[in-house]
Every structure is written in C-alpha cells, then in structure tokens.
C-alpha cells in the first residue's frame, strides 16, 4: 500500500503542478491586459502631483489612457465570451437514480473503497468507452441541491460549481455484455478520477480550458455584419493563442490525473480487471460489426433497431461460437449481467438505440411513419426483404431510363415484368465489347499480386479514426452486400486486436469535435449510396476510379444508379431539414432525456463510413435482384446474421457464395458462373419478381 500511495501522490502532484502552470498562463494574460491601465494610472498620478508635467506628458497620458480603455474593453469582451460560452457536452441518455438504484449503489460503494467523491450522476452513451464529464457550467442545468439554506453562504454558487462531482458516463455495450464484477473492475480507474477532479487548482484549470475551447467554437461562426465578424475573429484569435499556451500543460495535467487514478484503482479487483479489459476489446469488436453491418441497413430503410445492446450480446455470442471460444465464455455467462443493475433495461436499451441512430446516421428524435423502431424478430421482413426489393426496383427504373427492353423479342407473354434475365442480358458482354481496364494501385506496385477473391463486394475500406472516443469503423456498406458476405470473415480478424479505449486514462473526454463548426462538414453529408465526385486536384474526378474494372454497360448502369441514389438522398434531406412540425401521431423517443445539452444541428455527428463507389452500388443492386428472384421463384427467405447483417437463406441455410459470381458479372460481363449458381438453386431468372 505504501508503493500505491506513493504512486498516487506522485501523479497527483504532477497534475497539480501542471494545473498551476495553466493558471499561470491565465494570470499572465490578465497581467498583460492590465499593464496599459497600470501605466495610465502612474501617468495620471504623476500629473496630479505635479511631477510629470508638460505637453509631452499630457499627450502620453491621453494616448495611454485611451489604449488602456480599449484593452480593458477587449479583455472584458474576451472574458465575457469565455465565461458565457457553453462547453460541449457528449450526447448521452441520463440514468435517474430511481431507475437504477443498484447501479448507483455499486458506484458509490466503489467510490468509498477508493476513498474518492462519488460521481454526481450516471449517464449512458452508445459507445464502448467510459469517462468522467464535468457538467457544472450554468448552461448545463441547475447545481445540485444543498442540505442547508443557500442564503447562509454568500459564495455558495461558485463553491458548489467547483466542488460538484463530475458525471460518470458508461458505454451501454458494457452494461449488457459484461458481468457485474467485470463492470466494477472497468469503472474503478474511471471513478478514481473524481479524487483529482475535486482539487481546486485542477478544477479551475479545467474550467479555464473548457471555457477557451467553447469560446473558440462560439466565435467560429460568421457574424451578422463586418463589425461582428471582426469582433468574433479577434476574440477567437486570443482564445486560440491562450489555448496554444496551455496545450502542453493541459495534456500533462490530464496524464497525471489518469496516472493517479489508475494507481489508486489497483487496490480494487486487480485480478478481475485483467479479464475485464479483454471483454472491453471484445465488446468493441461486436459493437462495431453490429452498427456497420446490422444497424446501418435498417437506418437507411427508415427503421431503427430498438434493442441494439441486446443485439451486441447476440453478436458477441455468435463470434465466440465461430472462434470456438464458447466453452471459455460459458462460465462467465452464468454470472449476473450488469444490465440487471437497471430497473427497466428494455427502456434504456431503446433510448440508447435511438441516440445511436441519431449520432451515427442522423435520424430524427421523434418516432413516425418514416422512422419507426423495429425488433430483431421483424428485421428480416421489415428491413432485409424491403431493402432488397427497393434496390431491385431502383435497378429496373434506371434500366428503363437507359432504354433497355423489358423482354427479348419472341419471349412468352407475361415475361415483360421486372425479371433477372433482363439484368443479366443487359450486362452480358459480347466479344466485341472489352471491359474497362481496372487501375489497381496495389497491382501497379506489385505486378505479381493476385486479387483477393474472398473480399466482400461493396466493402468501403478506410482508416478508422483514432482520436478522442472510440468511433466504430465502417464495415460493409449496404444490406445487399451483407447478404453475400463470407461467414468466416468475422473470424479472420482477432477481436482482441481491436483498438479498445483504456478506461484507466479515460477520465475526461474531449468534447470539442462535437460542437466546433470547423470540424463539421461545410455542406450536407453526401448521399450514403452515392459516389464521391470530388475533384482530385488535377482536374479529374473520382468517377473513373470508381468504375474502373467494370464493363462499359456496367459503368453506365452504375452511374445511373449513383445519380438516382443521390437524388433520393437529397430529397430525403430536404424533407428532414424542413421546419414543419412532426405529423400527427408521432411520439417523442425515449432518448430525448439528456439530449438538450448538445447541439444536434449537424447530424450525424459521427458518420460510420464514406459514400459507396459506383461499382459497389452496382454490385449491391445486382445482388438484391438475385436475392429477390431467389425468394420469389426458389423459396429462399431473408435472414439476419448477427455479424454480417442481412443474408439469404435457402432451406434454412445461409448462402454466402453469391458474391464471387456477382463480381464476375460486374467486372467481366460473364454471366455463366451466376447462371450456374441460379440453376443449382432452382431460381428462374425469366420469371418476374415482386418489387416495392
């Protein structure tokens, strides 16, 4: 215990020294601002006593006095903006104590064991992370109630703001996947951070930094006139200058706070924390796949899964089964889950699910006909079937605009409807037609490189952001792509290799990315299904790269589908941005509680993935048409795979071998592999299918 106490003391001392350095920056800035006023006072006092007389001294007195007044006015403006600017708050769902008494009791018991103040409240976030967040700013709500009369303490409000404990924010996937003991072990280093947060110097330094951060965000918007823009620009430059001066000291202060909290938490459930950290990485992997491959297709169809946290448990259970880890997880699954600490876990899951849809997709806060919840048992019919038939209908509409015949000459009556044969015949390449050559940078670098035949079509590869809170990376882009993805793809990556947040260091979040306009896109988000037509700086667009490796007919069809998707998305965004009240019959979602503290004018705040390319869109629509034909003529059914999303079931078994044949048709114009696959399943491509 002596070593632990020494480590805690060293970390706390380092944090306090850095906090004093931050406060010294504030003091120096104030001293610089008061310097002209001090010189003016000296000159005025010298003139009144007859020591500094003469025309030169009179001119100096006037000049310095005017300068002092201007500097004091500017200082007051900066101080007023810093004091009144509302610091950013992470979107969360508030957990009242009466709705989770066992959870509050566990957190308070943990704080007693750590000998630190207990958090003032608990909130849930749709993310795999946990941290402490200060919400003592007056804009964040009234201060906590006191036992004695406020009139007995004339400096009560300021003292309460400095002494109020921060809010404990818990990632909702942790509650549903972890056991009670594992959750307590993960939260121990986070709760331990309330001790350093209560120190007056650290609290004052944090308030100063958050005020500057909020001031920069507030002054980043354009003013209504030239004078207002000039004033905002000046205040913003001063705030950024002070932030740069505090940057190193603030980072070291937070590092010292995290070190002290982690050292103090070693005395609580140390052995269990090692196992709990493994569950953090596993929960992150399952949550990532659930959002990008299961929830995103539903969001695009105007449905939001109302039990995302229950789904992550099913996804992780399936992942453990595929990785042959079920025996190791069987023992821990018999323990009490952490969600039992909530009185009504279903309502909390629904609230977090709606908040996740708003943050990651930009959905509205109200439930209506075009934005309704969907249960997992309804997912195949409400999402998978509808998505496939919607894409198939769009495919045939674009074929109509291209002038493609509904049926071949001499075809039997009744076969002029939307058939799969129409699509196959149009994309079939004759010997005189050569495919568009693909330009693969990897293949250019390595002439002997072979293409990855196991890749899922429609997958948008991109780097996962690594700043701040853990943001789920993008997986496959559409429900149609997921229907043909490889079931073993989930086991190809090690779930423990996922970049899981470290709860020991997550004591304060960086709220700046949530509100700073500089970090938000200048325009509305691009259509989820549209290709990115940005210029590459050399006068060429990305369309050529998107459609490289397809046939000329496929490229034209992909361009038409991309344009159609862009128009549909623009129409949807125009309706969503209207100021009309919600239609009658709509109800406010349960996630409305606790969301009034953050700015939701730029949704989604955390988009999951970039737009799809033209070739991915074409592959997805052809896959959807094949699945519709299989359902209508061969008795196939839509299904849900917890790790890969929408899937096609034939005789109750998942068919994951469609992707290679569709890709062969798109890239080479050869329908033979796909026709053989259809014949093997008994699918009749000449029969019309039902569309929406």
Coordinates of C-alpha atoms in Angstrom, one line a residue, residues 426-687:
X426 CA -28.0 -6.3 -70.5
X427 CA -24.8 -6.8 -68.6
X428 CA -23.6 -9.7 -70.7
X429 CA -20.5 -8.5 -72.7
X430 CA -20.2 -9.6 -76.3
X431 CA -16.8 -10.4 -77.7
X432 CA -16.6 -7.1 -79.4
X433 CA -17.1 -5.2 -76.1
X434 CA -14.0 -5.0 -73.9
X435 CA -14.3 -4.3 -70.2
X436 CA -13.0 -1.1 -68.8
X437 CA -9.5 -1.8 -67.5
X438 CA -9.1 -1.6 -63.8
X439 CA -6.4 0.6 -62.3
X440 CA -5.4 -1.0 -59.0
X441 CA -2.7 0.9 -57.2
X442 CA -1.7 -2.3 -55.3
X443 CA -1.4 -4.3 -58.5
X444 CA 0.6 -1.5 -60.1
X445 CA 3.0 -1.6 -57.2
X446 CA 3.3 -5.4 -57.4
X447 CA 2.7 -6.9 -60.9
X448 CA 2.6 -10.4 -59.4
X449 CA -0.1 -9.5 -56.9
X450 CA -3.3 -11.5 -57.2
X451 CA -6.8 -10.1 -56.4
X452 CA -8.4 -11.1 -53.1
X453 CA -11.3 -13.3 -54.2
X454 CA -12.6 -13.5 -50.7
X455 CA -13.4 -9.8 -50.4
X456 CA -17.0 -8.9 -50.0
X457 CA -18.3 -6.6 -52.7
X458 CA -19.4 -3.3 -51.5
X459 CA -16.9 -3.0 -48.8
X460 CA -15.6 0.5 -48.3
X461 CA -12.1 0.3 -46.9
X462 CA -10.9 3.3 -45.0
X463 CA -8.9 4.1 -41.9
X464 CA -10.6 4.1 -38.6
X465 CA -10.4 7.5 -36.8
X466 CA -8.3 7.3 -33.8
X467 CA -9.0 10.5 -31.9
X468 CA -10.9 11.0 -28.7
X469 CA -13.6 8.5 -28.1
X470 CA -13.6 5.2 -29.9
X471 CA -15.6 5.5 -33.0
X472 CA -16.8 2.3 -34.8
X473 CA -15.1 1.8 -38.1
X474 CA -17.0 1.3 -41.3
X475 CA -17.6 -2.2 -42.5
X476 CA -19.7 -3.2 -45.4
X477 CA -21.9 -0.5 -46.7
X478 CA -25.2 -2.0 -47.7
X479 CA -27.6 -4.7 -46.6
X480 CA -27.3 -6.2 -50.0
X481 CA -23.5 -6.7 -49.6
X482 CA -24.0 -8.3 -46.3
X483 CA -26.3 -11.0 -47.8
X484 CA -23.4 -12.3 -49.8
X485 CA -20.5 -11.8 -47.3
X486 CA -18.3 -14.7 -46.2
X487 CA -19.5 -16.1 -42.8
X488 CA -15.9 -16.8 -41.9
X489 CA -14.9 -13.2 -42.4
X490 CA -15.8 -12.5 -38.8
X491 CA -13.1 -14.9 -37.6
X492 CA -10.4 -13.5 -39.9
X493 CA -9.7 -10.7 -37.6
X494 CA -8.7 -11.0 -33.9
X495 CA -11.3 -9.3 -31.8
X496 CA -8.7 -8.6 -29.2
X497 CA -6.7 -6.6 -31.7
X498 CA -9.4 -4.0 -31.8
X499 CA -8.4 -0.6 -30.6
X500 CA -10.2 -0.6 -27.3
X501 CA -10.3 2.6 -25.2
X502 CA -8.3 2.5 -22.0
X503 CA -10.7 3.2 -19.0
X504 CA -7.7 4.0 -16.8
X505 CA -6.9 7.0 -18.9
X506 CA -10.4 8.0 -19.9
X507 CA -11.2 10.4 -17.1
X508 CA -12.2 13.4 -19.2
X509 CA -13.5 13.5 -22.7
X510 CA -12.5 15.9 -25.4
X511 CA -15.9 17.5 -26.3
X512 CA -14.5 19.8 -29.0
X513 CA -15.2 17.5 -32.0
X514 CA -18.9 17.5 -31.1
X515 CA -19.6 21.3 -31.4
X516 CA -16.7 23.0 -33.2
X517 CA -18.0 24.1 -36.6
X518 CA -14.5 23.8 -38.0
X519 CA -14.7 20.1 -37.5
X520 CA -18.1 19.7 -39.2
X521 CA -18.6 19.4 -42.9
X522 CA -19.4 22.6 -44.6
X523 CA -22.1 21.1 -46.7
X524 CA -24.8 18.5 -46.0
X525 CA -23.5 14.9 -45.8
X526 CA -23.2 13.1 -49.1
X527 CA -25.7 10.6 -50.1
X528 CA -24.9 7.3 -48.4
X529 CA -25.3 5.4 -51.6
X530 CA -23.8 8.0 -53.9
X531 CA -20.3 8.0 -55.3
X532 CA -17.9 10.7 -54.2
X533 CA -17.5 13.1 -57.2
X534 CA -14.8 15.3 -55.6
X535 CA -12.1 16.6 -57.7
X536 CA -8.6 15.2 -57.1
X537 CA -6.8 18.4 -57.7
X538 CA -5.6 17.5 -61.2
X539 CA -8.9 18.4 -63.0
X540 CA -10.2 14.8 -63.0
X541 CA -12.9 13.3 -60.9
X542 CA -13.1 10.0 -59.0
X543 CA -15.7 8.5 -61.2
X544 CA -13.1 6.9 -63.5
X545 CA -11.5 5.1 -60.5
X546 CA -14.9 4.1 -59.1
X547 CA -16.0 2.5 -62.3
X548 CA -12.6 1.0 -63.3
X549 CA -12.8 -2.7 -63.7
X550 CA -16.3 -2.8 -65.0
X551 CA -17.8 -3.3 -68.5
X552 CA -19.0 -0.2 -70.4
X553 CA -22.6 -1.2 -69.8
X554 CA -21.9 -1.8 -66.2
X555 CA -20.3 1.6 -65.9
X556 CA -23.3 3.3 -67.4
X557 CA -25.7 1.5 -65.2
X558 CA -23.6 2.2 -62.1
X559 CA -23.5 5.9 -63.0
X560 CA -27.3 6.0 -63.4
X561 CA -27.8 4.2 -60.0
X562 CA -25.5 6.6 -58.3
X563 CA -27.3 9.6 -59.7
X564 CA -30.7 8.1 -58.7
X565 CA -29.5 7.5 -55.2
X566 CA -28.1 11.0 -54.9
X567 CA -31.4 12.5 -55.9
X568 CA -33.3 10.3 -53.5
X569 CA -31.0 11.2 -50.6
X570 CA -31.2 14.9 -51.5
X571 CA -35.0 14.7 -51.4
X572 CA -34.9 13.0 -48.0
X573 CA -32.5 15.5 -46.6
X574 CA -34.7 18.4 -47.9
X575 CA -37.7 16.9 -46.1
X576 CA -35.7 16.3 -42.9
X577 CA -34.4 19.8 -42.8
X578 CA -37.9 21.4 -43.0
X579 CA -39.2 23.4 -40.1
X580 CA -42.7 21.9 -40.3
X581 CA -43.9 20.2 -37.0
X582 CA -44.0 16.4 -36.9
X583 CA -47.1 14.8 -38.4
X584 CA -49.9 13.9 -36.0
X585 CA -49.4 10.6 -34.2
X586 CA -45.7 10.9 -33.8
X587 CA -44.2 10.4 -30.3
X588 CA -41.1 11.7 -28.8
X589 CA -38.4 9.0 -28.4
X590 CA -37.2 8.0 -25.0
X591 CA -33.7 9.2 -25.8
X592 CA -34.9 12.8 -25.6
X593 CA -33.9 12.8 -21.9
X594 CA -30.5 14.3 -21.5
X595 CA -30.1 15.4 -25.2
X596 CA -31.0 19.0 -24.8
X597 CA -27.4 19.8 -23.7
X598 CA -25.8 19.2 -27.1
X599 CA -26.2 20.8 -30.5
X600 CA -27.9 18.4 -32.9
X601 CA -28.0 20.8 -35.9
X602 CA -25.2 18.9 -37.7
X603 CA -26.2 15.3 -37.7
X604 CA -24.8 12.8 -38.0
X605 CA -22.0 13.8 -35.6
X606 CA -20.1 10.5 -36.1
X607 CA -20.9 9.1 -39.6
X608 CA -19.9 5.5 -39.8
X609 CA -18.5 5.4 -43.3
X610 CA -17.8 7.3 -46.5
X611 CA -20.1 7.1 -49.6
X612 CA -20.0 3.9 -51.7
X613 CA -18.3 3.8 -55.0
X614 CA -20.2 3.2 -58.3
X615 CA -19.0 -0.3 -58.6
X616 CA -20.1 -1.1 -55.0
X617 CA -23.6 0.3 -55.8
X618 CA -23.9 -1.7 -58.9
X619 CA -22.8 -4.9 -57.1
X620 CA -25.3 -4.3 -54.3
X621 CA -28.2 -3.7 -56.7
X622 CA -27.5 -6.8 -58.7
X623 CA -27.2 -8.9 -55.5
X624 CA -30.5 -7.5 -54.4
X625 CA -32.1 -8.5 -57.7
X626 CA -30.7 -12.0 -57.4
X627 CA -32.0 -12.4 -53.9
X628 CA -35.5 -11.2 -54.9
X629 CA -35.5 -13.8 -57.7
X630 CA -34.4 -16.5 -55.3
X631 CA -37.1 -15.6 -52.8
X632 CA -39.9 -15.4 -55.4
X633 CA -39.0 -18.5 -57.5
X634 CA -36.9 -20.8 -55.4
X635 CA -38.5 -20.4 -51.9
X636 CA -35.5 -18.6 -50.4
X637 CA -36.1 -16.4 -47.4
X638 CA -34.4 -13.2 -46.0
X639 CA -32.4 -13.7 -42.8
X640 CA -30.2 -11.9 -40.3
X641 CA -26.7 -12.8 -39.4
X642 CA -25.5 -11.1 -36.2
X643 CA -22.0 -10.5 -37.6
X644 CA -22.6 -9.9 -41.3
X645 CA -26.1 -8.4 -41.3
X646 CA -28.8 -9.3 -44.0
X647 CA -28.3 -12.7 -45.5
X648 CA -30.1 -15.1 -47.9
X649 CA -31.4 -18.3 -46.5
X650 CA -32.0 -21.4 -48.7
X651 CA -33.7 -24.3 -47.0
X652 CA -32.8 -22.6 -43.7
X653 CA -29.0 -22.5 -44.5
X654 CA -27.1 -19.3 -45.3
X655 CA -25.7 -19.0 -48.8
X656 CA -22.5 -17.0 -48.8
X657 CA -21.2 -17.9 -52.2
X658 CA -23.1 -15.4 -54.3
X659 CA -20.5 -12.5 -54.1
X660 CA -17.9 -14.1 -56.3
X661 CA -20.4 -14.8 -59.1
X662 CA -21.9 -11.3 -59.0
X663 CA -18.4 -9.8 -59.0
X664 CA -17.6 -11.8 -62.1
X665 CA -20.6 -10.4 -63.9
X666 CA -19.8 -6.9 -62.9
X667 CA -16.1 -7.0 -63.8
X668 CA -16.0 -9.2 -66.9
X669 CA -19.6 -9.3 -68.2
X670 CA -19.6 -13.1 -68.0
X671 CA -23.0 -14.4 -66.6
X672 CA -22.1 -18.1 -66.8
X673 CA -20.9 -18.5 -63.2
X674 CA -24.0 -16.7 -61.9
X675 CA -26.4 -18.6 -64.2
X676 CA -24.9 -21.9 -63.0
X677 CA -25.4 -20.8 -59.4
X678 CA -29.0 -19.9 -60.1
X679 CA -29.6 -23.2 -61.9
X680 CA -28.2 -25.1 -58.9
X681 CA -30.7 -23.4 -56.6
X682 CA -33.6 -23.7 -59.0
X683 CA -34.0 -20.0 -59.5
X684 CA -35.9 -19.0 -62.7
X685 CA -34.4 -15.7 -63.9
X686 CA -37.1 -15.3 -66.6
X687 CA -39.9 -15.0 -64.0

